[in-house]
PDB file of C-alpha atoms in Angstrom:
ATOM      1  CA  MET A   1      -0.170  -0.286  -0.163  1.00  0.00           C
ATOM      2  CA  ARG A   2       1.068   3.759  -0.588  1.00  0.00           C
ATOM      3  CA  LYS A   3       2.435   5.838   2.140  1.00  0.00           C
ATOM      4  CA  ARG A   4      -0.201   8.717   1.686  1.00  0.00           C
ATOM      5  CA  HIS A   5       0.162  12.224   3.681  1.00  0.00           C
ATOM      6  CA  ARG A   6      -2.154  11.957   6.604  1.00  0.00           C
ATOM      7  CA  HIS A   7      -3.634  15.413   7.794  1.00  0.00           C
ATOM      8  CA  ARG A   8      -1.924  15.900  11.202  1.00  0.00           C
ATOM      9  CA  GLY A   9      -4.846  16.589  14.187  1.00  0.00           C
ATOM     10  CA  PRO A  10      -4.802  16.213  18.020  1.00  0.00           C
ATOM     11  CA  ASP A  11      -3.677  12.622  17.268  1.00  0.00           C
ATOM     12  CA  GLY A  12      -1.012  12.958  14.988  1.00  0.00           C
ATOM     13  CA  GLN A  13      -3.356  11.440  12.378  1.00  0.00           C
ATOM     14  CA  SER A  14      -6.650  11.786  10.809  1.00  0.00           C
ATOM     15  CA  GLU A  15      -6.990   8.779   8.555  1.00  0.00           C
ATOM     16  CA  VAL A  16      -8.605   5.488   9.777  1.00  0.00           C
ATOM     17  CA  ARG A  17      -9.747   1.987   8.444  1.00  0.00           C
ATOM     18  CA  LEU A  18     -13.680   1.029   7.005  1.00  0.00           C
ATOM     19  CA  ARG A  19     -15.610  -2.152   6.917  1.00  0.00           C
ATOM     20  CA  VAL A  20     -18.162  -2.696   5.060  1.00  0.00           C
ATOM     21  CA  PRO A  21     -19.486  -6.581   4.661  1.00  0.00           C
ATOM     22  CA  ARG A  22     -18.936  -8.641   4.000  1.00  0.00           C
ATOM     23  CA  ARG A  23     -14.831  -7.846   1.805  1.00  0.00           C
ATOM     24  CA  LEU A  24     -14.533  -4.321   1.776  1.00  0.00           C
ATOM     25  CA  ALA A  25     -12.075  -2.233   3.405  1.00  0.00           C
ATOM     26  CA  LEU A  26     -11.643   1.286   3.653  1.00  0.00           C
ATOM     27  CA  GLN A  27     -10.176   3.902   4.046  1.00  0.00           C
ATOM     28  CA  GLY A  28     -11.768   7.409   5.590  1.00  0.00           C
ATOM     29  CA  ASP A  29      -9.908  10.685   6.604  1.00  0.00           C
ATOM     30  CA  ILE A  30     -12.718  11.924   9.568  1.00  0.00           C
ATOM     31  CA  VAL A  31     -11.147  16.238   8.123  1.00  0.00           C
ATOM     32  CA  THR A  32     -12.034  15.941   4.480  1.00  0.00           C
ATOM     33  CA  HIS A  33     -14.684  13.829   4.772  1.00  0.00           C
ATOM     34  CA  ALA A  34     -13.871  11.559   1.990  1.00  0.00           C
ATOM     35  CA  ILE A  35     -12.985   7.178   2.028  1.00  0.00           C
ATOM     36  CA  ASN A  36     -11.136   5.372  -0.418  1.00  0.00           C
ATOM     37  CA  LEU A  37     -10.520   1.662  -0.899  1.00  0.00           C
ATOM     38  CA  VAL A  38      -7.856  -0.347   1.101  1.00  0.00           C
ATOM     39  CA  VAL A  39      -7.625  -2.773  -0.401  1.00  0.00           C
ATOM     40  CA  THR A  40     -10.484  -6.382  -0.866  1.00  0.00           C
ATOM     41  CA  LEU A  41     -10.078  -8.894   1.862  1.00  0.00           C
ATOM     42  CA  THR A  42      -9.758 -12.389   0.497  1.00  0.00           C
ATOM     43  CA  GLY A  43      -9.599 -15.800   2.133  1.00  0.00           C
ATOM     44  CA  CYS A  44     -11.549 -14.319   6.452  1.00  0.00           C
ATOM     45  CA  TYR A  45     -14.791 -13.659   4.662  1.00  0.00           C
ATOM     46  CA  GLU A  46     -15.571 -16.927   1.888  1.00  0.00           C
ATOM     47  CA  THR A  47     -16.970 -19.612   4.641  1.00  0.00           C
ATOM     48  CA  ALA A  48     -17.531 -16.864   7.691  1.00  0.00           C
ATOM     49  CA  ILE A  49     -19.271 -13.483   8.398  1.00  0.00           C
ATOM     50  CA  ILE A  50     -16.509 -10.776   9.605  1.00  0.00           C
ATOM     51  CA  SER A  51     -17.146  -9.319  12.966  1.00  0.00           C
ATOM     52  CA  ASP A  52     -15.388  -6.157  13.130  1.00  0.00           C
ATOM     53  CA  ILE A  53     -11.327  -5.038  12.296  1.00  0.00           C
ATOM     54  CA  ALA A  54      -9.274  -3.570  14.818  1.00  0.00           C
ATOM     55  CA  VAL A  55      -4.865  -1.765  13.348  1.00  0.00           C
ATOM     56  CA  ASP A  56      -2.594  -1.845  15.372  1.00  0.00           C
ATOM     57  CA  ALA A  57       0.049   0.360  16.437  1.00  0.00           C
ATOM     58  CA  THR A  58       2.383  -0.225  13.154  1.00  0.00           C
ATOM     59  CA  GLY A  59      -0.533  -1.321  10.835  1.00  0.00           C
ATOM     60  CA  THR A  60      -1.265  -4.332  11.249  1.00  0.00           C
ATOM     61  CA  ILE A  61      -4.430  -5.102  10.447  1.00  0.00           C
ATOM     62  CA  TYR A  62      -6.169  -7.761  12.263  1.00  0.00           C
ATOM     63  CA  VAL A  63      -9.639  -8.971  11.431  1.00  0.00           C
ATOM     64  CA  VAL A  64     -12.441 -11.035  13.173  1.00  0.00           C
ATOM     65  CA  ASN A  65     -14.372 -14.111  11.415  1.00  0.00           C
ATOM     66  CA  GLY A  66     -14.888 -16.355  14.474  1.00  0.00           C
ATOM     67  CA  SER A  67     -11.557 -17.013  14.330  1.00  0.00           C
ATOM     68  CA  LEU A  68      -8.586 -14.192  14.978  1.00  0.00           C
ATOM     69  CA  ASN A  69      -6.394 -12.738  11.344  1.00  0.00           C
ATOM     70  CA  THR A  70      -3.567 -10.656  10.378  1.00  0.00           C
ATOM     71  CA  ALA A  71      -4.711  -8.606   6.350  1.00  0.00           C
ATOM     72  CA  ASN A  72      -2.138  -8.273   3.900  1.00  0.00           C
ATOM     73  CA  PRO A  73      -2.234  -3.992   3.302  1.00  0.00           C
ATOM     74  CA  ALA A  74      -1.281  -3.909  -0.180  1.00  0.00           C
ATOM     75  CA  THR A  75      -3.506  -8.050  -1.627  1.00  0.00           C
ATOM     76  CA  GLY A  76      -6.619  -8.835   1.763  1.00  0.00           C
ATOM     77  CA  ALA A  77      -4.834 -11.691   1.831  1.00  0.00           C
ATOM     78  CA  CYS A  78      -5.814 -12.851   5.399  1.00  0.00           C
ATOM     79  CA  THR A  79      -3.785 -15.154   7.493  1.00  0.00           C
ATOM     80  CA  LYS A  80      -5.518 -17.024  10.593  1.00  0.00           C
ATOM     81  CA  ILE A  81      -3.556 -16.694  13.940  1.00  0.00           C
ATOM     82  CA  GLY A  82      -3.820 -19.714  16.219  1.00  0.00           C
ATOM     83  CA  THR A  83      -6.499 -21.736  16.929  1.00  0.00           C
ATOM     84  CA  GLY A  84      -9.045 -19.567  18.806  1.00  0.00           C
ATOM     85  CA  THR A  85     -12.711 -18.225  18.751  1.00  0.00           C
ATOM     86  CA  VAL A  86     -13.348 -15.083  18.488  1.00  0.00           C
ATOM     87  CA  ASN A  87     -16.787 -13.731  17.930  1.00  0.00           C
ATOM     88  CA  THR A  88     -15.621 -10.488  19.907  1.00  0.00           C
ATOM     89  CA  THR A  89     -18.302  -8.293  17.445  1.00  0.00           C
ATOM     90  CA  GLY A  90     -15.966  -5.068  18.541  1.00  0.00           C
ATOM     91  CA  LEU A  91     -12.664  -4.463  19.006  1.00  0.00           C
ATOM     92  CA  THR A  92      -9.336  -1.614  19.436  1.00  0.00           C
ATOM     93  CA  PHE A  93      -6.408  -1.750  20.961  1.00  0.00           C
ATOM     94  CA  LEU A  94      -5.443  -0.176  24.052  1.00  0.00           C
ATOM     95  CA  PRO A  95      -2.003   2.059  23.714  1.00  0.00           C
ATOM     96  CA  LYS A  96       1.015   0.272  25.784  1.00  0.00           C
ATOM     97  CA  GLY A  97       0.456   1.398  29.934  1.00  0.00           C
ATOM     98  CA  VAL A  98      -3.130   1.306  29.609  1.00  0.00           C
ATOM     99  CA  LEU A  99      -3.731  -2.893  30.861  1.00  0.00           C
ATOM    100  CA  ASP A 100       0.088  -3.625  29.784  1.00  0.00           C
ATOM    101  CA  PRO A 101       2.557  -1.651  30.474  1.00  0.00           C
ATOM    102  CA  ALA A 102       5.269  -3.113  27.647  1.00  0.00           C
ATOM    103  CA  GLY A 103       2.964  -2.329  24.802  1.00  0.00           C
ATOM    104  CA  GLU A 104      -0.253  -2.487  23.602  1.00  0.00           C
ATOM    105  CA  VAL A 105      -3.327  -5.392  23.641  1.00  0.00           C
ATOM    106  CA  LEU A 106      -6.369  -5.940  21.933  1.00  0.00           C
ATOM    107  CA  VAL A 107      -9.781  -5.908  23.231  1.00  0.00           C
ATOM    108  CA  GLY A 108     -13.784  -6.199  22.362  1.00  0.00           C
ATOM    109  CA  TYR A 109     -16.846  -7.066  23.625  1.00  0.00           C
ATOM    110  CA  ASP A 110     -18.277 -10.463  22.322  1.00  0.00           C
ATOM    111  CA  GLY A 111     -22.212 -10.318  23.480  1.00  0.00           C
ATOM    112  CA  GLY A 112     -21.644  -8.030  27.322  1.00  0.00           C
ATOM    113  CA  THR A 113     -18.831  -9.954  28.411  1.00  0.00           C
ATOM    114  CA  TYR A 114     -15.169  -7.777  28.159  1.00  0.00           C
ATOM    115  CA  GLU A 115     -12.579 -10.448  26.004  1.00  0.00           C
ATOM    116  CA  LEU A 116      -8.406  -9.762  26.003  1.00  0.00           C
ATOM    117  CA  VAL A 117      -7.124 -10.908  22.871  1.00  0.00           C
ATOM    118  CA  ASN A 118      -3.634 -12.735  22.402  1.00  0.00           C
ATOM    119  CA  VAL A 119      -2.513 -11.748  19.794  1.00  0.00           C
ATOM    120  CA  THR A 120       0.111 -14.024  19.136  1.00  0.00           C
ATOM    121  CA  THR A 121      -2.336 -17.158  20.478  1.00  0.00           C
ATOM    122  CA  GLY A 122      -6.005 -16.896  18.476  1.00  0.00           C
ATOM    123  CA  LYS A 123      -7.097 -17.265  21.481  1.00  0.00           C
ATOM    124  CA  THR A 124      -9.959 -14.878  23.995  1.00  0.00           C
ATOM    125  CA  GLN A 125      -9.418 -14.196  28.458  1.00  0.00           C
ATOM    126  CA  ALA A 126     -12.836 -12.834  30.442  1.00  0.00           C
ATOM    127  CA  LEU A 127     -10.911  -9.970  32.186  1.00  0.00           C
ATOM    128  CA  GLY A 128     -15.011  -8.471  33.548  1.00  0.00           C
ATOM    129  CA  TYR A 129     -18.613  -7.336  31.814  1.00  0.00           C
ATOM    130  CA  LEU A 130     -20.975  -4.366  30.680  1.00  0.00           C
ATOM    131  CA  SER A 131     -22.664  -5.227  34.106  1.00  0.00           C
ATOM    132  CA  LYS A 132     -23.368  -7.946  36.832  1.00  0.00           C
ATOM    133  CA  SER A 133     -27.079  -7.559  37.653  1.00  0.00           C
ATOM    134  CA  PRO A 134     -29.682  -9.741  35.949  1.00  0.00           C
ATOM    135  CA  ALA A 135     -31.808  -6.256  34.489  1.00  0.00           C
ATOM    136  CA  VAL A 136     -29.954  -4.913  32.662  1.00  0.00           C
ATOM    137  CA  THR A 137     -28.846  -6.618  29.561  1.00  0.00           C
ATOM    138  CA  LEU A 138     -26.882  -4.425  27.721  1.00  0.00           C
ATOM    139  CA  SER A 139     -24.278  -5.926  24.921  1.00  0.00           C
ATOM    140  CA  SER A 140     -21.891  -4.392  22.763  1.00  0.00           C
ATOM    141  CA  SER A 141     -23.976  -3.341  19.324  1.00  0.00           C
ATOM    142  CA  GLY A 142     -20.949  -3.065  17.398  1.00  0.00           C
ATOM    143  CA  ASP A 143     -17.774  -1.664  17.655  1.00  0.00           C
ATOM    144  CA  LEU A 144     -15.459   0.095  20.855  1.00  0.00           C
ATOM    145  CA  VAL A 145     -13.083   3.029  21.225  1.00  0.00           C
ATOM    146  CA  TYR A 146     -10.449   4.312  23.258  1.00  0.00           C
ATOM    147  CA  THR A 147      -9.428   8.126  22.804  1.00  0.00           C
ATOM    148  CA  ARG A 148      -5.970   9.583  23.044  1.00  0.00           C
ATOM    149  CA  ASP A 149      -8.128  11.973  26.323  1.00  0.00           C
ATOM    150  CA  LYS A 150      -8.317   8.442  28.102  1.00  0.00           C
ATOM    151  CA  HIS A 151     -11.837   7.056  27.787  1.00  0.00           C
ATOM    152  CA  LEU A 152     -13.636   4.258  26.549  1.00  0.00           C
ATOM    153  CA  TYR A 153     -16.386   4.310  24.223  1.00  0.00           C
ATOM    154  CA  VAL A 154     -18.786   0.722  23.356  1.00  0.00           C
ATOM    155  CA  SER A 155     -21.682   1.275  21.172  1.00  0.00           C
ATOM    156  CA  VAL A 156     -24.293  -1.019  23.465  1.00  0.00           C
ATOM    157  CA  HIS A 157     -28.200  -2.174  23.372  1.00  0.00           C
ATOM    158  CA  GLY A 158     -30.397  -3.887  25.559  1.00  0.00           C
ATOM    159  CA  VAL A 159     -32.057  -2.687  28.535  1.00  0.00           C
ATOM    160  CA  GLY A 160     -30.147   0.051  30.889  1.00  0.00           C
ATOM    161  CA  GLU A 161     -29.921   0.117  34.408  1.00  0.00           C
ATOM    162  CA  ASP A 162     -32.732   2.441  34.744  1.00  0.00           C
ATOM    163  CA  GLY A 163     -34.244   0.473  33.029  1.00  0.00           C
ATOM    164  CA  LYS A 164     -34.809   1.247  29.695  1.00  0.00           C
ATOM    165  CA  ALA A 165     -34.771  -0.112  26.019  1.00  0.00           C
ATOM    166  CA  CYS A 166     -31.236   1.851  24.997  1.00  0.00           C
ATOM    167  CA  GLY A 167     -30.309   0.812  21.136  1.00  0.00           C
ATOM    168  CA  ASP A 168     -28.466   2.348  19.733  1.00  0.00           C
ATOM    169  CA  CYS A 169     -26.478   4.415  23.214  1.00  0.00           C
ATOM    170  CA  LEU A 170     -23.217   4.782  23.796  1.00  0.00           C
ATOM    171  CA  ALA A 171     -21.528   4.130  27.314  1.00  0.00           C
ATOM    172  CA  GLU A 172     -18.188   5.273  28.562  1.00  0.00           C
ATOM    173  CA  ALA A 173     -16.776   1.264  29.799  1.00  0.00           C
ATOM    174  CA  ALA A 174     -13.598   0.975  32.068  1.00  0.00           C
ATOM    175  CA  PRO A 175     -10.111  -0.570  30.392  1.00  0.00           C
ATOM    176  CA  LEU A 176      -9.681  -2.692  32.574  1.00  0.00           C
ATOM    177  CA  THR A 177     -13.262  -4.209  33.345  1.00  0.00           C
ATOM    178  CA  GLY A 178     -15.330  -2.803  30.809  1.00  0.00           C
ATOM    179  CA  ALA A 179     -17.847  -2.626  32.773  1.00  0.00           C
ATOM    180  CA  ILE A 180     -19.886   1.251  32.024  1.00  0.00           C
ATOM    181  CA  ILE A 181     -19.388   3.171  34.806  1.00  0.00           C
ATOM    182  CA  LYS A 182     -21.887   6.124  32.181  1.00  0.00           C
ATOM    183  CA  SER A 183     -24.044   5.540  30.040  1.00  0.00           C
ATOM    184  CA  PHE A 184     -24.979   8.653  27.247  1.00  0.00           C
ATOM    185  CA  GLY A 185     -27.935   7.862  25.817  1.00  0.00           C
ATOM    186  CA  ASP A 186     -29.218   7.071  22.256  1.00  0.00           C
ATOM    187  CA  ILE A 187     -27.287   8.757  20.367  1.00  0.00           C
ATOM    188  CA  LYS A 188     -29.882   8.414  17.640  1.00  0.00           C
ATOM    189  CA  HIS A 189     -28.878   5.481  14.822  1.00  0.00           C
ATOM    190  CA  ALA A 190     -28.930   2.458  14.818  1.00  0.00           C
ATOM    191  CA  ASP A 191     -26.838  -0.486  14.763  1.00  0.00           C
ATOM    192  CA  VAL A 192     -23.445   1.459  14.989  1.00  0.00           C
ATOM    193  CA  TYR A 193     -20.838  -0.975  13.809  1.00  0.00           C
ATOM    194  CA  GLY A 194     -17.468   0.821  13.655  1.00  0.00           C
ATOM    195  CA  LEU A 195     -16.048   3.501  15.867  1.00  0.00           C
ATOM    196  CA  ALA A 196     -13.333   5.454  15.491  1.00  0.00           C
ATOM    197  CA  THR A 197     -11.176   8.036  16.969  1.00  0.00           C
ATOM    198  CA  TRP A 198      -9.530  11.730  16.242  1.00  0.00           C
ATOM    199  CA  GLY A 199      -8.560  13.896  18.873  1.00  0.00           C
ATOM    200  CA  PHE A 200     -10.650  13.670  21.814  1.00  0.00           C
ATOM    201  CA  ASP A 201     -13.665  13.313  19.557  1.00  0.00           C
ATOM    202  CA  VAL A 202     -15.826   9.856  18.464  1.00  0.00           C
ATOM    203  CA  PHE A 203     -17.531   8.941  15.332  1.00  0.00           C
ATOM    204  CA  GLY A 204     -19.185   6.999  14.375  1.00  0.00           C
ATOM    205  CA  PHE A 205     -20.305   4.557  11.139  1.00  0.00           C
ATOM    206  CA  THR A 206     -23.633   2.451  10.584  1.00  0.00           C
ATOM    207  CA  ASN A 207     -24.998  -0.460   9.403  1.00  0.00           C
ATOM    208  CA  GLY A 208     -27.594   1.737   7.256  1.00  0.00           C
ATOM    209  CA  GLU A 209     -24.735   4.380   5.582  1.00  0.00           C
ATOM    210  CA  ALA A 210     -25.059   6.992   8.462  1.00  0.00           C
ATOM    211  CA  PHE A 211     -21.887   8.731   9.614  1.00  0.00           C
ATOM    212  CA  PHE A 212     -21.520  11.194  12.522  1.00  0.00           C
ATOM    213  CA  GLN A 213     -19.451  13.176  14.649  1.00  0.00           C
ATOM    214  CA  MET A 214     -20.278  12.089  18.813  1.00  0.00           C
ATOM    215  CA  HIS A 215     -18.181  15.752  21.003  1.00  0.00           C
ATOM    216  CA  ARG A 216     -18.007  15.293  24.777  1.00  0.00           C
ATOM    217  CA  THR A 217     -18.162  18.874  26.615  1.00  0.00           C
ATOM    218  CA  GLY A 218     -18.402  17.357  31.261  1.00  0.00           C
ATOM    219  CA  GLU A 219     -21.234  14.313  30.638  1.00  0.00           C
ATOM    220  CA  THR A 220     -22.919  16.171  28.000  1.00  0.00           C
ATOM    221  CA  LEU A 221     -22.792  13.904  24.275  1.00  0.00           C
ATOM    222  CA  THR A 222     -23.108  16.650  20.688  1.00  0.00           C
ATOM    223  CA  ILE A 223     -23.704  14.543  18.190  1.00  0.00           C
ATOM    224  CA  THR A 224     -23.098  16.137  14.975  1.00  0.00           C
ATOM    225  CA  ASP A 225     -24.788  14.244  11.548  1.00  0.00           C
ATOM    226  CA  LEU A 226     -21.931  14.376   8.428  1.00  0.00           C
ATOM    227  CA  LYS A 227     -22.010  13.953   4.140  1.00  0.00           C
ATOM    228  CA  ILE A 228     -19.079  11.670   2.955  1.00  0.00           C
ATOM    229  CA  GLN A 229     -17.899  13.356   0.407  1.00  0.00           C
ATOM    230  CA  ASN A 230     -16.844  11.493  -2.308  1.00  0.00           C
ATOM    231  CA  ALA A 231     -19.833   8.561  -1.554  1.00  0.00           C
ATOM    232  CA  PRO A 232     -20.386   5.637  -4.055  1.00  0.00           C
ATOM    233  CA  LYS A 233     -23.310   5.064  -6.235  1.00  0.00           C
ATOM    234  CA  ALA A 234     -23.390   2.001  -4.362  1.00  0.00           C
ATOM    235  CA  PRO A 235     -25.206   2.303  -0.219  1.00  0.00           C
ATOM    236  CA  ILE A 236     -21.874   2.251   2.004  1.00  0.00           C
ATOM    237  CA  LYS A 237     -23.033  -0.615   5.022  1.00  0.00           C
ATOM    238  CA  PHE A 238     -20.478  -0.069   7.902  1.00  0.00           C
ATOM    239  CA  GLY A 239     -19.533  -3.002   9.391  1.00  0.00           C
ATOM    240  CA  GLY A 240     -16.360  -1.668  11.355  1.00  0.00           C
ATOM    241  CA  GLY A 241     -13.829   0.831  11.971  1.00  0.00           C
ATOM    242  CA  ALA A 242     -10.981   1.098  12.933  1.00  0.00           C
ATOM    243  CA  THR A 243      -8.384   3.395  14.338  1.00  0.00           C
ATOM    244  CA  SER A 244      -4.718   2.992  15.156  1.00  0.00           C
ATOM    245  CA  THR A 245      -3.041   3.425  18.775  1.00  0.00           C
ATOM    246  CA  LEU A 246      -0.053   6.576  17.539  1.00  0.00           C
TER     247      LEU A 246
END
């Protein structure tokens, strides 16, 4: 993949990786709102559904389709890692020092279970839950993301602690346990399968083609709908999003 100029911002870059079902990996620019095809994934979607992607600090693309894979950024070819089963519907890398002092780690949610995903063995380890209350049925609706101001956000749906149905809502979770710290309520969009970040803001991408920005001021969340500037004629139904920890 050819190197491209990157718009510099609060976190050093504005480009994110996006996945469109079933097999296209796109590159989106948060500043210009433009998207471009990166590569067509092969070898990891033909017999299984891709649930999400993640990108580490080196630019390595990880793909989950019931197992963990890496995807070659030049050819799109997927290579399976280990023999573990990975059913997370959302993935993100936590920077070095957040969960592991030695390096960044891959985490995600399988329903309401928060898991550590070993990028060497392809196996998972449960770290905690969105909630332990039997009355709370919240689960990840699609993705999670860690922002530069050290907040972990996850899109969720189900019944929250207030007894109200939520779909979709944005919640802040504890990076160590995955437990909900705060819910910001309904975010006016359903099927938020992709989350990305630039600076301190979170950007959502839905299976219904929507693209929007979420800006937090204290305990208040402001949502702004955005428009993709060079959208193709064919509908874009986003199936995942990823931002590297750089």
